[in-house]
Amino acid sequence: MPDPKSLLDRLADFLSPQPTSPSERRQELIETLREAQTEGLIDADALSMIEGVFQVGQLSARDILVPRAQIDWIDINQPLADLMKTAIEAAHSRFPVFEGTRDNVIGILLAKDLLRHATEKDFQIRDWLRPAVFIPESKRLSVLLRDFKDNRNHLAIVVDEYGGVAGIITIEDVLEQIVGDIEDEHDIDEEADNIIALDNGDIRVKGMTELEQFNQTIGTHFAIDDIDTVAGLVIQHLGRVPKIGEHITIEGIEFVIQRADPRQIHVLLARQLPQ
């Protein structure tokens, strides 16, 4: 068994200037921490979160945003009854509100404001909109997390280079890159949401989607002993948990990892490659 002191010495070395590049130093540190976990100096959960922190420092908003096609929108011109139905069925705490087109976001509506004041006389949605925060797709998650904390904001609208809405991102989305998937009382894994076709032809797939459902929907024939999910298929094929942005091709289907942490795959994009 290696001397634990040598491990601590190596960790201390990272505090002093070194000629190697930041990426090389980062990888060396991760390898040292993994060795520390193997020797029982830190536990697996702590290592996973540390790796998640490094991952957040390398990712940008475009890597984990919720695409605009998957957003539960509120149209400012919706009748109040329809608006209430949308909010109750979606069960979110915040909703982006648009007027005219979905690229014209005029504010954020909090569900608590809607439910608390909707029965008041002369209730107007506009009176209860909170300012929307807009960020570029290139914004680093580490910077965004600090902005969320400093401004006490929980949701941002992500815009592309042309000023159109690319999607949204929440503080929970960022934190999940560090601590793993955060389940709340509204996270019900319904099969209807497991596989969703996007406007560009890609298929958005939850990692825990059953292979049988994926095969039936996409027309594939994946069948591997002891593997039940799409995430399991990709991990078994690679022999490890892939990183966000990785492309993996299996039997003519290209998978792109959209959301993942060091322990599991949460969301993938799938597309059929030309023969």
Coordinates of C-alpha atoms in Angstrom, one line a residue:
M1 CA 0.0 0.0 0.0
P2 CA 1.5 3.4 -1.0
D3 CA 2.5 5.8 1.8
P4 CA -0.4 8.2 2.5
K5 CA 2.1 11.0 3.1
S6 CA 3.3 10.8 -0.5
L7 CA -0.3 11.4 -1.6
L8 CA -0.6 14.5 0.6
D9 CA 2.7 15.7 -0.7
R10 CA 1.5 15.4 -4.2
L11 CA -1.7 17.3 -3.3
A12 CA 0.4 20.0 -1.7
D13 CA 2.5 20.3 -4.9
F14 CA -0.6 21.6 -6.8
L15 CA -0.4 24.8 -4.6
S16 CA 2.9 25.8 -6.1
P17 CA 3.5 26.9 -9.7
Q18 CA 4.2 24.2 -12.2
P19 CA 5.4 24.2 -15.9
T20 CA 2.6 21.9 -17.0
S21 CA -0.7 23.2 -18.6
P22 CA -3.8 23.7 -16.5
S23 CA -5.6 20.8 -18.2
E24 CA -2.6 18.5 -17.5
R25 CA -2.5 19.7 -13.9
R26 CA -6.2 19.1 -13.5
Q27 CA -6.0 15.6 -14.8
E28 CA -3.0 14.9 -12.5
L29 CA -5.0 16.2 -9.5
I30 CA -8.0 14.0 -10.4
E31 CA -5.8 10.9 -10.7
T32 CA -4.3 11.7 -7.3
L33 CA -7.7 12.1 -5.8
R34 CA -8.9 8.8 -7.3
E35 CA -5.9 7.1 -5.8
A36 CA -6.8 8.7 -2.5
Q37 CA -10.3 7.3 -2.8
T38 CA -9.0 3.8 -3.6
E39 CA -6.9 4.0 -0.4
G40 CA -9.9 5.1 1.6
L41 CA -8.7 8.6 2.3
I42 CA -11.9 10.1 0.8
D43 CA -15.2 8.4 0.0
A44 CA -16.7 7.8 -3.5
D45 CA -19.4 10.4 -3.1
A46 CA -16.8 13.1 -2.2
L47 CA -14.7 12.1 -5.2
S48 CA -17.7 12.2 -7.5
M49 CA -18.6 15.7 -6.4
I50 CA -15.0 17.0 -6.8
E51 CA -15.0 15.6 -10.3
G52 CA -18.3 17.3 -10.8
V53 CA -16.9 20.7 -9.7
F54 CA -14.1 20.3 -12.3
Q55 CA -16.7 19.4 -14.9
V56 CA -18.7 22.5 -14.2
G57 CA -15.6 24.6 -14.7
Q58 CA -15.2 23.2 -18.2
L59 CA -18.9 23.3 -19.4
S60 CA -21.0 26.2 -20.8
A61 CA -24.7 26.9 -20.8
R62 CA -25.2 25.2 -24.2
D63 CA -24.0 21.9 -22.8
I64 CA -26.8 21.4 -20.3
L65 CA -29.6 23.8 -21.3
V66 CA -33.2 22.6 -21.7
P67 CA -34.0 23.1 -25.4
R68 CA -36.7 25.5 -26.3
A69 CA -38.8 22.6 -27.7
Q70 CA -39.0 21.1 -24.2
I71 CA -39.9 24.3 -22.4
D72 CA -43.3 24.7 -20.7
W73 CA -44.1 28.2 -22.1
I74 CA -46.8 30.7 -21.0
D75 CA -48.3 32.9 -23.6
I76 CA -49.2 36.3 -22.1
N77 CA -52.4 36.3 -24.3
Q78 CA -53.6 32.9 -23.1
P79 CA -57.0 32.9 -21.3
L80 CA -56.5 32.7 -17.6
A81 CA -58.2 29.3 -17.3
D82 CA -55.8 27.8 -19.9
L83 CA -52.8 29.5 -18.3
M84 CA -53.8 28.0 -14.9
K85 CA -54.2 24.6 -16.5
T86 CA -50.7 24.8 -18.1
A87 CA -49.1 25.8 -14.8
I88 CA -50.8 23.1 -12.8
E89 CA -50.0 20.3 -15.3
A90 CA -46.4 21.3 -15.7
A91 CA -45.9 21.7 -11.9
H92 CA -42.9 24.0 -12.3
S93 CA -42.1 26.8 -9.9
R94 CA -41.2 29.3 -12.7
F95 CA -42.3 29.8 -16.3
P96 CA -40.9 31.9 -19.1
V97 CA -43.6 34.2 -20.5
F98 CA -43.6 35.3 -24.2
E99 CA -45.7 37.7 -26.3
G100 CA -46.2 37.1 -30.0
T101 CA -43.3 34.7 -30.6
R102 CA -41.2 32.6 -28.2
D103 CA -38.1 34.6 -29.0
N104 CA -39.8 37.6 -27.3
V105 CA -39.6 36.6 -23.7
I106 CA -41.1 39.4 -21.6
G107 CA -40.6 38.0 -18.1
I108 CA -40.8 35.1 -15.7
L109 CA -44.0 34.0 -13.9
L110 CA -43.7 32.4 -10.5
A111 CA -46.3 29.7 -9.9
K112 CA -46.7 30.9 -6.3
D113 CA -47.7 34.4 -7.6
L114 CA -50.2 33.0 -10.1
L115 CA -51.9 30.7 -7.6
R116 CA -51.9 33.3 -4.8
H117 CA -53.3 36.2 -6.8
A118 CA -55.2 34.7 -9.8
T119 CA -58.6 35.0 -8.0
E120 CA -58.1 38.7 -7.2
K121 CA -60.3 41.3 -8.9
D122 CA -58.6 42.8 -12.0
F123 CA -55.8 40.3 -11.9
Q124 CA -53.3 40.9 -14.7
I125 CA -50.4 38.5 -15.5
R126 CA -48.2 41.4 -16.5
D127 CA -48.4 42.9 -13.0
W128 CA -46.7 39.8 -11.6
L129 CA -43.9 39.1 -14.1
R130 CA -40.4 39.0 -12.7
P131 CA -37.5 40.3 -15.0
A132 CA -36.1 37.6 -17.3
V133 CA -32.3 37.1 -17.2
F134 CA -30.7 36.4 -20.6
I135 CA -27.3 34.7 -21.0
P136 CA -25.3 33.6 -24.1
E137 CA -24.9 29.9 -24.9
S138 CA -21.1 30.3 -24.2
K139 CA -21.5 31.4 -20.6
R140 CA -19.4 29.2 -18.3
L141 CA -21.4 27.2 -15.7
S142 CA -19.0 28.2 -12.9
V143 CA -19.7 31.9 -13.7
L144 CA -23.4 31.2 -14.1
L145 CA -23.6 29.5 -10.7
R146 CA -22.0 32.4 -9.0
D147 CA -24.4 34.8 -10.8
F148 CA -27.4 32.7 -9.6
K149 CA -26.1 32.8 -6.0
D150 CA -25.2 36.6 -6.0
N151 CA -28.5 37.7 -7.7
R152 CA -30.7 35.2 -6.0
N153 CA -32.0 34.1 -9.4
H154 CA -33.0 30.5 -10.2
L155 CA -33.6 30.6 -14.0
A156 CA -32.0 32.1 -17.0
I157 CA -33.0 32.3 -20.7
V158 CA -30.2 31.1 -23.0
V159 CA -30.0 33.0 -26.3
D160 CA -28.1 32.0 -29.4
E161 CA -25.7 34.1 -31.5
Y162 CA -28.7 35.6 -33.4
G163 CA -30.6 36.6 -30.3
G164 CA -33.2 33.8 -30.5
V165 CA -34.1 31.7 -27.5
A166 CA -32.0 28.5 -27.5
G167 CA -33.4 27.2 -24.2
I168 CA -33.4 27.7 -20.5
I169 CA -31.2 26.7 -17.6
T170 CA -31.9 26.6 -13.9
I171 CA -29.7 26.6 -10.8
E172 CA -30.8 23.0 -10.3
D173 CA -29.4 22.0 -13.7
V174 CA -26.0 23.4 -12.8
L175 CA -26.0 21.8 -9.3
E176 CA -26.9 18.4 -10.8
Q177 CA -23.6 18.5 -12.6
I178 CA -21.9 18.4 -9.2
V179 CA -24.1 16.3 -7.0
G180 CA -25.9 14.2 -9.5
D181 CA -29.6 14.1 -10.4
I182 CA -31.8 15.9 -7.9
E183 CA -35.2 14.2 -7.6
D184 CA -38.1 16.3 -6.3
E185 CA -41.7 15.5 -5.8
H186 CA -42.6 16.4 -9.4
D187 CA -39.9 14.3 -11.0
I188 CA -42.1 11.4 -12.1
D189 CA -40.5 9.2 -14.7
E190 CA -43.3 8.8 -17.2
E191 CA -42.6 6.8 -20.4
A192 CA -44.3 9.5 -22.5
D193 CA -41.4 11.9 -21.7
N194 CA -38.6 9.4 -22.1
I195 CA -38.2 9.9 -25.9
I196 CA -39.0 13.2 -27.5
A197 CA -38.4 14.2 -31.2
L198 CA -36.8 17.6 -31.6
D199 CA -37.3 20.0 -34.4
N200 CA -33.9 19.3 -36.0
G201 CA -34.6 15.6 -36.3
D202 CA -32.6 14.4 -33.3
I203 CA -34.3 12.3 -30.6
R204 CA -33.9 13.4 -27.0
V205 CA -33.7 10.3 -24.8
K206 CA -33.6 10.0 -21.0
G207 CA -30.8 7.8 -19.9
M208 CA -33.1 5.5 -17.9
T209 CA -35.3 4.8 -20.9
E210 CA -35.9 1.0 -21.2
L211 CA -34.1 -0.5 -24.2
E212 CA -37.4 -2.1 -25.2
Q213 CA -39.2 1.2 -25.4
F214 CA -36.2 2.7 -27.3
N215 CA -36.3 -0.2 -29.8
Q216 CA -40.0 0.1 -30.4
T217 CA -39.9 3.9 -30.9
I218 CA -36.7 4.2 -33.0
G219 CA -36.9 0.8 -34.8
T220 CA -33.6 -0.5 -33.4
H221 CA -32.9 -4.0 -32.2
F222 CA -30.5 -3.5 -29.3
A223 CA -30.5 -6.6 -27.0
I224 CA -27.7 -7.1 -24.5
D225 CA -27.9 -9.5 -21.5
D226 CA -28.2 -7.7 -18.1
I227 CA -28.5 -4.3 -19.8
D228 CA -32.0 -2.7 -19.5
T229 CA -31.6 1.0 -20.3
V230 CA -30.1 3.2 -23.0
A231 CA -27.6 4.6 -20.5
G232 CA -26.5 1.1 -19.6
L233 CA -26.1 0.3 -23.3
V234 CA -23.8 3.3 -23.9
I235 CA -21.8 2.7 -20.7
Q236 CA -21.4 -1.0 -21.5
H237 CA -20.2 -0.2 -25.0
L238 CA -17.6 2.3 -23.8
G239 CA -16.6 0.6 -20.6
R240 CA -17.0 3.8 -18.6
V241 CA -19.4 6.7 -18.0
P242 CA -18.9 9.2 -20.9
K243 CA -18.5 12.9 -20.6
I244 CA -21.0 15.6 -21.7
G245 CA -20.6 16.3 -25.5
E246 CA -19.1 12.8 -26.3
H247 CA -20.3 11.1 -29.5
I248 CA -20.8 7.3 -29.4
T249 CA -21.9 5.3 -32.4
I250 CA -23.6 1.9 -31.8
E251 CA -25.0 -0.1 -34.8
G252 CA -25.7 3.0 -36.9
I253 CA -27.1 5.2 -34.1
E254 CA -25.0 8.1 -32.9
F255 CA -25.6 9.1 -29.3
V256 CA -24.5 12.5 -28.0
I257 CA -24.2 12.9 -24.3
Q258 CA -26.3 16.0 -23.3
R259 CA -26.5 15.7 -19.5
A260 CA -24.3 13.4 -17.3
D261 CA -22.4 13.4 -14.1
P262 CA -19.4 11.3 -13.1
R263 CA -21.7 8.5 -12.1
Q264 CA -24.5 8.2 -14.7
I265 CA -26.0 9.5 -18.0
H266 CA -29.1 11.5 -17.6
V267 CA -30.0 12.7 -21.1
L268 CA -28.7 11.7 -24.6
L269 CA -29.4 12.8 -28.1
A270 CA -29.8 10.0 -30.7
R271 CA -29.7 10.3 -34.4
Q272 CA -29.8 7.7 -37.2
L273 CA -26.6 7.8 -39.3
P274 CA -26.8 7.5 -43.1
Q275 CA -26.2 4.0 -44.4

